[in-house]
Coordinates of C-alpha atoms in Angstrom, one line a residue:
X1 CA 97.1 125.4 110.4
X2 CA 97.4 124.5 114.1
X3 CA 94.9 122.4 116.1
X4 CA 91.5 122.9 114.5
X5 CA 89.2 125.2 116.5
X6 CA 85.5 124.7 117.0
X7 CA 84.9 127.3 114.2
X8 CA 87.2 125.4 111.9
X9 CA 85.6 122.1 112.7
X10 CA 82.1 123.3 112.0
X11 CA 83.2 124.9 108.7
X12 CA 84.8 121.6 107.7
X13 CA 81.7 119.6 108.7
X14 CA 79.4 121.9 106.7
X15 CA 81.6 121.6 103.6
X16 CA 81.6 117.8 103.9
X17 CA 77.9 117.8 104.4
X18 CA 77.4 119.5 101.0
X19 CA 79.4 117.0 99.0
X20 CA 78.1 113.5 100.0
X21 CA 79.0 110.6 97.8
X22 CA 78.0 107.0 97.7
X23 CA 80.2 104.0 98.5
X24 CA 83.5 103.8 96.5
X25 CA 82.6 107.0 94.7
X26 CA 83.9 109.4 97.4
X27 CA 86.2 111.3 95.0
X28 CA 85.4 114.9 96.1
X29 CA 85.3 113.8 99.7
X30 CA 88.7 112.2 99.6
X31 CA 90.2 115.2 97.8
X32 CA 88.9 117.5 100.4
X33 CA 90.2 115.4 103.3
X34 CA 93.6 115.4 101.7
X35 CA 93.4 119.2 101.3
X36 CA 92.6 119.6 105.0
X37 CA 95.3 117.1 106.1
X38 CA 97.9 118.9 104.0
X39 CA 97.3 122.0 106.0
X40 CA 98.5 120.3 109.2
X41 CA 102.0 120.3 110.5
X42 CA 103.6 117.5 108.3
X43 CA 106.7 116.9 110.6
X44 CA 105.5 113.6 111.9
X45 CA 102.8 112.7 109.3
X46 CA 103.0 110.1 106.5
X47 CA 100.1 109.7 104.1
X48 CA 99.5 106.5 102.2
X49 CA 97.3 106.1 99.2
X50 CA 95.7 102.7 98.3
X51 CA 95.7 102.3 94.5
X52 CA 93.1 99.5 94.5
X53 CA 90.9 101.5 96.9
X54 CA 91.5 105.1 95.6
X55 CA 89.1 106.9 97.9
X56 CA 90.6 105.4 101.0
X57 CA 93.2 107.3 102.9
X58 CA 95.7 106.2 105.6
X59 CA 97.6 108.7 107.7
X60 CA 100.4 107.7 110.1
X61 CA 101.6 109.9 112.9
X62 CA 105.1 108.8 114.1
X63 CA 105.4 108.5 117.9
X64 CA 108.3 109.9 119.9
X65 CA 108.8 106.6 121.9
X66 CA 106.3 104.1 120.6
X67 CA 105.3 101.0 122.5
X68 CA 102.3 100.3 120.2
X69 CA 100.4 101.6 117.2
X70 CA 96.9 103.0 118.0
X71 CA 94.4 103.0 115.1
X72 CA 91.5 105.3 114.6
X73 CA 88.9 104.7 111.9
X74 CA 86.3 107.0 110.3
X75 CA 83.9 106.2 107.5
X76 CA 83.4 108.7 104.7
X77 CA 80.5 107.6 102.4
X78 CA 76.9 108.8 102.3
X79 CA 73.5 107.3 101.6
X80 CA 71.1 107.5 98.6
X81 CA 68.7 109.8 100.5
X82 CA 67.2 113.1 99.3
X83 CA 67.9 115.6 102.0
X84 CA 64.9 117.5 103.5
X85 CA 66.6 119.5 106.3
X86 CA 66.3 122.8 104.6
X87 CA 69.7 123.8 105.9
X88 CA 71.7 126.4 104.1
X89 CA 74.6 123.9 103.8
X90 CA 72.4 121.0 102.6
X91 CA 73.6 118.4 100.1
X92 CA 74.5 119.7 96.7
X93 CA 74.4 116.2 95.2
X94 CA 70.8 115.3 94.3
X95 CA 69.5 112.1 96.0
X96 CA 72.6 111.7 98.2
X97 CA 72.9 112.8 101.8
X98 CA 75.1 112.3 104.9
X99 CA 72.0 110.9 106.6
X100 CA 74.1 108.7 108.9
X101 CA 76.3 111.5 110.1
X102 CA 79.6 110.4 108.5
X103 CA 80.3 114.1 108.0
X104 CA 80.4 114.4 111.8
X105 CA 82.6 111.2 112.0
X106 CA 85.1 112.6 109.5
X107 CA 85.3 116.0 111.2
X108 CA 85.9 114.5 114.6
X109 CA 88.7 112.4 113.1
X110 CA 90.3 115.4 111.5
X111 CA 90.1 117.3 114.8
X112 CA 91.9 114.4 116.6
X113 CA 94.5 114.2 113.8
X114 CA 95.1 117.9 113.9
X115 CA 95.8 117.7 117.6
X116 CA 98.4 114.9 117.3
X117 CA 100.0 116.5 114.3
X118 CA 100.7 119.5 116.5
X119 CA 101.4 117.5 119.7
X120 CA 103.6 114.5 118.7
X121 CA 102.2 111.4 120.4
X122 CA 104.3 108.9 122.4
X123 CA 102.9 106.0 120.4
X124 CA 102.4 105.7 116.7
X125 CA 98.9 106.6 115.4
X126 CA 97.2 105.3 112.2
X127 CA 94.1 107.1 111.0
X128 CA 92.0 105.2 108.5
X129 CA 89.5 107.3 106.4
X130 CA 87.4 104.4 105.1
X131 CA 85.1 104.4 102.1
X132 CA 82.1 102.2 101.6
X133 CA 80.8 101.6 105.1
X134 CA 77.1 101.8 104.1
X135 CA 77.6 99.2 101.4
X136 CA 80.4 97.2 99.7
X137 CA 82.1 96.4 103.1
X138 CA 84.9 98.9 102.7
X139 CA 86.7 97.8 105.9
X140 CA 86.9 94.2 104.7
X141 CA 88.0 95.4 101.3
X142 CA 90.9 97.3 102.8
X143 CA 91.9 94.5 105.1
X144 CA 91.9 92.0 102.3
X145 CA 94.0 94.3 100.2
X146 CA 96.7 94.1 102.9
X147 CA 96.8 97.8 103.7
X148 CA 97.2 97.1 107.4
X149 CA 100.7 95.6 107.3
X150 CA 104.0 96.5 108.9
X151 CA 104.0 100.0 110.3
X152 CA 100.4 100.5 109.1
X153 CA 98.9 97.8 111.3
X154 CA 97.3 99.0 114.5
X155 CA 97.7 97.0 117.7
X156 CA 94.3 98.3 118.7
X157 CA 91.6 100.1 116.8
X158 CA 89.0 102.7 117.8
X159 CA 86.0 104.3 116.1
X160 CA 82.8 106.1 116.8
X161 CA 79.3 106.4 115.5
X162 CA 77.0 109.3 116.1
X163 CA 73.8 108.8 118.0
X164 CA 70.8 111.2 117.9
X165 CA 69.3 109.6 121.0
X166 CA 72.2 110.7 123.2
X167 CA 72.8 114.3 124.5
X168 CA 75.2 116.3 122.3
X169 CA 78.8 115.5 123.1
X170 CA 78.0 112.5 125.3
X171 CA 80.1 109.3 124.9
X172 CA 78.2 106.0 125.0
X173 CA 79.7 102.5 125.1
X174 CA 79.3 99.1 126.5
X175 CA 81.1 95.9 127.1
X176 CA 80.4 93.2 124.5
X177 CA 78.4 93.7 121.4
X178 CA 77.7 97.3 120.4
X179 CA 76.2 96.7 116.9
X180 CA 74.5 93.6 115.6
X181 CA 75.8 91.5 112.8
X182 CA 73.8 91.1 109.6
X183 CA 73.0 88.7 106.8
X184 CA 71.3 90.0 103.7
X185 CA 68.5 87.7 102.5
X186 CA 67.3 87.0 98.9
X187 CA 64.7 84.3 98.3
X188 CA 63.4 83.2 94.9
X189 CA 60.4 81.0 94.5
X190 CA 59.8 79.3 91.2
X191 CA 56.5 77.6 90.3
X192 CA 54.2 77.8 87.3
X193 CA 52.2 80.8 86.1
X194 CA 48.7 80.6 84.6
X195 CA 45.3 82.0 84.2
X196 CA 43.6 83.3 87.4
X197 CA 40.5 81.2 86.5
X198 CA 42.4 77.9 86.3
X199 CA 44.5 77.6 89.5
X200 CA 44.6 73.8 89.1
X201 CA 46.8 74.2 86.0
X202 CA 49.3 76.6 87.8
X203 CA 51.5 76.7 90.8
X204 CA 50.9 80.0 92.6
X205 CA 54.1 81.5 94.1
X206 CA 52.2 84.3 95.8
X207 CA 50.6 81.7 98.0
X208 CA 53.9 80.0 98.5
X209 CA 55.6 83.3 99.4
X210 CA 52.9 84.2 101.8
X211 CA 53.3 80.8 103.6
X212 CA 57.1 81.3 103.7
X213 CA 56.8 84.8 105.2
X214 CA 54.3 83.5 107.8
X215 CA 56.6 80.6 108.8
X216 CA 59.7 82.8 109.0
X217 CA 58.0 84.8 111.9
X218 CA 58.3 81.7 114.1
X219 CA 62.1 81.4 113.8
X220 CA 62.8 84.1 116.3
X221 CA 59.7 83.5 118.5
X222 CA 60.2 79.7 118.6
X223 CA 63.8 78.8 117.7
X224 CA 65.8 81.4 119.5
X225 CA 66.4 81.7 123.3
X226 CA 64.1 84.5 124.5
X227 CA 67.0 85.9 126.6
X228 CA 69.0 86.4 123.4
X229 CA 68.2 88.8 120.6
X230 CA 67.7 88.2 116.9
X231 CA 65.6 89.9 114.1
X232 CA 64.4 88.8 110.7
X233 CA 62.8 91.5 108.6
X234 CA 61.5 90.6 105.1
X235 CA 61.1 94.1 103.7
X236 CA 60.5 93.5 100.0
X237 CA 58.2 91.1 98.1
X238 CA 57.8 91.1 94.3
X239 CA 55.4 88.8 92.5
X240 CA 53.1 88.9 89.5
X241 CA 52.4 91.4 86.8
X242 CA 48.6 91.8 86.6
X243 CA 45.5 90.9 88.7
X244 CA 44.2 88.0 86.6
X245 CA 47.4 86.1 86.1
X246 CA 48.8 83.6 88.6
X247 CA 52.4 84.4 89.4
X248 CA 54.9 81.7 88.6
X249 CA 57.7 83.5 90.3
X250 CA 58.1 85.5 93.6
X251 CA 61.2 87.2 95.1
X252 CA 61.6 88.1 98.8
X253 CA 64.4 90.3 100.1
X254 CA 65.2 91.0 103.7
X255 CA 67.8 91.1 106.4
X256 CA 68.8 89.1 109.5
X257 CA 70.3 90.7 112.6
X258 CA 71.9 89.1 115.6
X259 CA 74.2 90.1 118.5
X260 CA 76.7 87.3 117.9
X261 CA 77.8 85.5 114.8
X262 CA 76.7 82.2 116.4
X263 CA 73.1 83.6 116.7
X264 CA 73.2 84.8 113.0
X265 CA 74.3 81.4 111.8
X266 CA 71.6 79.7 113.8
X267 CA 68.9 82.0 112.2
X268 CA 70.5 81.5 108.8
X269 CA 70.2 77.7 109.1
X270 CA 66.6 77.9 110.3
X271 CA 65.7 80.1 107.3
X272 CA 67.2 77.6 104.9
X273 CA 65.2 74.8 106.7
X274 CA 61.9 76.8 106.2
X275 CA 62.8 77.4 102.5
X276 CA 63.3 73.6 102.0
X277 CA 60.0 72.9 103.7
X278 CA 58.1 75.4 101.5
X279 CA 59.7 73.9 98.4
X280 CA 58.4 70.4 99.4
X281 CA 55.0 71.7 100.5
X282 CA 54.3 73.7 97.3
X283 CA 56.2 71.5 94.8
X284 CA 58.2 74.6 94.0
X285 CA 61.9 75.5 93.6
X286 CA 63.0 77.7 96.4
X287 CA 66.5 79.3 96.4
X288 CA 67.6 80.9 99.7
X289 CA 70.6 83.1 99.1
X290 CA 72.2 84.4 102.3
X291 CA 74.8 87.0 101.5
X292 CA 77.6 86.2 103.9
X293 CA 79.1 89.6 102.9
X294 CA 76.8 91.0 105.5
X295 CA 78.4 92.7 108.5
X296 CA 79.9 90.9 111.5
X297 CA 78.8 92.0 114.9
X298 CA 80.7 94.9 116.4
X299 CA 82.2 93.1 119.4
X300 CA 84.2 95.3 121.7
X301 CA 87.4 93.8 123.1
X302 CA 86.9 93.3 126.9
X303 CA 90.2 94.6 128.1
X304 CA 90.4 97.7 125.9
X305 CA 86.8 98.5 126.3
X306 CA 87.0 98.3 130.1
X307 CA 90.0 100.7 130.0
X308 CA 88.0 103.1 127.6
X309 CA 84.9 103.1 129.7
X310 CA 86.9 103.7 132.9
X311 CA 88.6 106.7 131.4
X312 CA 85.4 108.2 130.2
X313 CA 83.6 107.6 133.5
X314 CA 86.5 109.1 135.5
X315 CA 86.7 112.2 133.3
X316 CA 84.6 115.0 134.7
X317 CA 84.5 116.7 131.4
X318 CA 82.8 113.7 129.7
X319 CA 79.1 112.9 129.9
X320 CA 79.4 109.1 129.8
X321 CA 76.3 106.9 129.1
X322 CA 76.3 103.1 129.3
X323 CA 74.3 102.0 126.3
X324 CA 72.4 98.9 125.1
X325 CA 73.3 96.9 122.0
X326 CA 71.8 98.2 118.8
X327 CA 70.4 96.0 116.0
X328 CA 71.8 98.3 113.3
X329 CA 74.9 97.0 111.4
X330 CA 78.3 98.5 111.1
X331 CA 81.2 97.2 109.0
X332 CA 83.8 98.1 111.7
X333 CA 82.8 94.7 113.1
X334 CA 85.1 93.1 110.4
X335 CA 88.1 95.1 111.4
X336 CA 87.4 94.3 115.1
X337 CA 87.3 90.6 114.3
X338 CA 90.9 91.0 113.0
X339 CA 92.3 93.7 115.3
X340 CA 91.2 94.2 118.9
X341 CA 89.5 97.5 119.7
X342 CA 86.5 99.4 120.8
X343 CA 83.6 101.2 119.0
X344 CA 81.6 103.8 120.9
X345 CA 78.8 106.4 120.4
X346 CA 79.0 110.1 120.2
X347 CA 75.7 111.8 121.1
X348 CA 74.4 114.3 118.6
X349 CA 70.9 114.9 120.1
X350 CA 68.3 115.1 117.3
X351 CA 64.6 114.3 116.9
X352 CA 65.3 112.5 113.6
X353 CA 66.9 109.1 113.4
X354 CA 69.9 107.9 111.5
X355 CA 69.3 107.4 107.8
X356 CA 66.5 110.0 108.0
X357 CA 66.2 112.7 105.3
X358 CA 65.8 115.2 108.2
X359 CA 68.8 114.2 110.3
X360 CA 70.4 117.3 111.7
X361 CA 73.1 116.5 114.3
X362 CA 74.0 119.2 116.9
X363 CA 77.4 120.5 115.9
X364 CA 78.4 121.2 119.5
X365 CA 79.0 117.4 119.7
X366 CA 82.1 117.7 117.4
X367 CA 84.5 119.5 119.7
X368 CA 83.3 117.5 122.7
X369 CA 84.1 114.3 120.7
X370 CA 87.5 115.5 119.7
X371 CA 88.4 116.5 123.3
X372 CA 87.2 113.1 124.7
X373 CA 89.1 111.1 122.1
X374 CA 92.3 113.0 122.3
X375 CA 92.2 112.8 126.1
X376 CA 91.7 109.0 126.0
X377 CA 94.4 108.4 123.4
X378 CA 96.8 110.5 125.4
X379 CA 96.0 108.7 128.6
X380 CA 96.3 105.3 126.8
X381 CA 99.8 106.2 125.6
X382 CA 100.9 107.1 129.1
X383 CA 100.3 103.5 130.3

């Protein structure tokens, strides 16, 4: 197979859309990716498997006169969402869907790889087909396993995320933070259960949880610089078993988002402070577990991102849009904390949002994305 045509790309995307798999279970997906890659010209390709991360895939394209190694990453996992698009190529796996558009991401990466398999690049290229972006922190897992060593370590890393709010095929980017960092929050409150008629003999954790939730709302509004951005969402509360029993235990789960790691750490500390205050006020045991396995902010490298934006702005075939930072999380932030690089948006123009059961990206975005990225990488190698 030569360079993938638009017809090829759409066919690949639709096949991938039908076989979505959750984090670290992307067995069918990885097998299909290998099948497609095996159809490319293998003259300059080298494929590396990762035994401890079996659904991950690394592909190296040897450059003709390399000055650097350019990395390109795509995520391959899906979400536990039941698809409601009604498409003829809808998910065949019940309760699982590519509701974040990773099928688009993979297809674009394959299109770029097919181009450079046919047109040997000047610099070396490393393509990382990464499992477990939606959960399990697949980028961090791979890095800690040491897969990016020697000839497999990029000097700079690039990756995209689809965006239904941008026109199909548009490229969006910005200097600085593109995606927020996250901390996952779990709070357990332990008191004493009892009969609803005798509150004096119990220690009601529903009341304590309500007070904690109310106080948390003041962290962003009163502890954070209004010019900066942070979010705390407590999305789950569990307490009690029946209406006439005072709950002795409550559990709150939520998430913290911030545009810098400093901001996230500041919010983390204030949440701990609130938990300690509630514990004293209600004579309760309050455990605030902040999962530092949350995602780092996606902070674009200034020099590389300026070069990327300039190329896209100067290319008359590209519809470039300067975007605002998003409060959504993306685990590419970890890799960018270790290897300089740039993440950007690819517009897919849809009324439904990411993670929606009705997300239906416009497929015309795929070829436009492939062309923009191959053009940029080629231009970068000429420098």
